[in-house]
Short mmCIF file of C-alpha atoms in Angstrom, two decimals:
data_model
loop_
_atom_site.label_atom_id
_atom_site.label_comp_id
_atom_site.label_asym_id
_atom_site.label_seq_id
_atom_site.Cartn_x
_atom_site.Cartn_y
_atom_site.Cartn_z
CA UNK H 1 139.51 84.60 54.62
CA UNK H 2 142.15 85.41 52.09
CA UNK H 3 144.21 82.94 50.24
CA UNK H 4 147.30 81.74 51.57
CA UNK H 5 150.15 79.29 50.63
CA UNK H 6 152.95 77.33 52.08
CA UNK H 7 155.67 79.79 53.22
CA UNK H 8 157.99 80.62 55.87
CA UNK H 9 157.31 84.26 55.85
CA UNK H 10 156.46 85.34 59.48
CA UNK H 11 154.41 88.14 57.99
CA UNK H 12 152.13 85.69 56.25
CA UNK H 13 151.92 83.72 59.26
CA UNK H 14 151.21 86.37 61.59
CA UNK H 15 148.51 87.83 59.24
CA UNK H 16 146.49 84.49 58.92
CA UNK H 17 146.89 83.81 62.83
CA UNK H 18 145.17 87.32 63.47
CA UNK H 19 142.61 87.02 60.91
CA UNK H 20 141.69 83.73 62.77
CA UNK H 21 142.03 85.06 66.23
CA UNK H 22 140.08 88.26 65.72
CA UNK H 23 137.40 86.49 64.29
CA UNK H 24 137.07 83.77 67.37
CA UNK H 25 138.08 86.59 70.03
CA UNK H 26 136.43 89.90 68.94
CA UNK H 27 137.03 91.74 72.11
CA UNK H 28 140.77 91.85 71.30
CA UNK H 29 143.42 94.30 71.35
CA UNK H 30 146.75 93.37 69.70
CA UNK H 31 150.41 94.99 69.00
CA UNK H 32 153.14 93.49 66.98
CA UNK H 33 156.67 94.00 67.93
CA UNK H 34 159.18 91.90 65.72
CA UNK H 35 158.27 88.50 65.84
CA UNK H 36 155.78 88.78 68.85
CA UNK H 37 152.00 89.51 68.91
CA UNK H 38 150.86 91.01 72.35
CA UNK H 39 147.33 89.89 72.58
CA UNK H 40 144.79 91.23 75.13
CA UNK H 41 141.23 89.81 75.07
CA UNK H 42 138.42 89.93 77.53
CA UNK H 43 136.49 86.70 78.34
CA UNK H 44 133.64 86.61 80.69
CA UNK H 45 134.77 90.08 82.27
CA UNK H 46 138.33 88.74 82.67
CA UNK H 47 141.36 90.50 80.99
CA UNK H 48 143.53 87.87 79.44
CA UNK H 49 147.11 88.83 78.23
CA UNK H 50 149.17 86.80 76.02
CA UNK H 51 152.26 86.84 74.05
CA UNK H 52 152.46 84.82 70.92
CA UNK H 53 156.03 84.50 69.53
CA UNK H 54 156.24 83.34 66.09
CA UNK H 55 159.44 81.75 64.57
CA UNK H 56 160.33 80.12 61.30
CA UNK H 57 159.26 76.46 62.11
CA UNK H 58 157.28 77.23 65.47
CA UNK H 59 154.98 79.31 67.39
CA UNK H 60 154.64 79.65 71.05
CA UNK H 61 152.11 81.19 73.17
CA UNK H 62 152.70 82.35 76.73
CA UNK H 63 150.31 83.95 79.13
CA UNK H 64 150.37 86.61 81.76
CA UNK H 65 148.49 84.47 84.27
CA UNK H 66 148.22 80.79 85.17
CA UNK H 67 144.58 79.89 86.29
CA UNK H 68 142.20 77.82 84.43
CA UNK H 69 140.83 80.53 82.07
CA UNK H 70 144.19 81.55 81.01
CA UNK H 71 145.31 78.02 80.51
CA UNK H 72 142.20 77.18 78.39
CA UNK H 73 142.87 80.23 76.23
CA UNK H 74 146.49 79.49 75.91
CA UNK H 75 145.73 75.93 74.65
CA UNK H 76 143.04 77.06 72.35
CA UNK H 77 145.45 79.78 70.72
CA UNK H 78 148.32 77.17 70.58
CA UNK H 79 145.98 74.97 68.67
CA UNK H 80 145.43 77.70 66.07
CA UNK H 81 149.13 78.32 66.08
CA UNK H 82 150.20 74.67 65.43
CA UNK H 83 147.28 74.25 62.79
CA UNK H 84 148.75 77.28 60.98
CA UNK H 85 152.43 75.94 61.17
CA UNK H 86 151.31 72.49 60.03
CA UNK H 87 149.23 73.84 57.07
CA UNK H 88 150.99 77.09 55.69
CA UNK H 89 154.51 77.13 57.16
#
């Protein structure tokens, strides 16, 4: 992993988050628009669509579905986002 320092720069936050997530979820397609990351991954043959919104002091993960799998992935990614904001922002 690259070296990251404390910063409120959303570009750095996004880069660190994607570095972590793409390693964890290798079958992923993502697109960025402003401060949002559109994140699509395949888990156990089911497509999961998420939006990760990054702000100066907070990141929020929302899902396109509300079943157990979506909820599990949202909570997992939200944990990563929270850790990044705690450690680097």
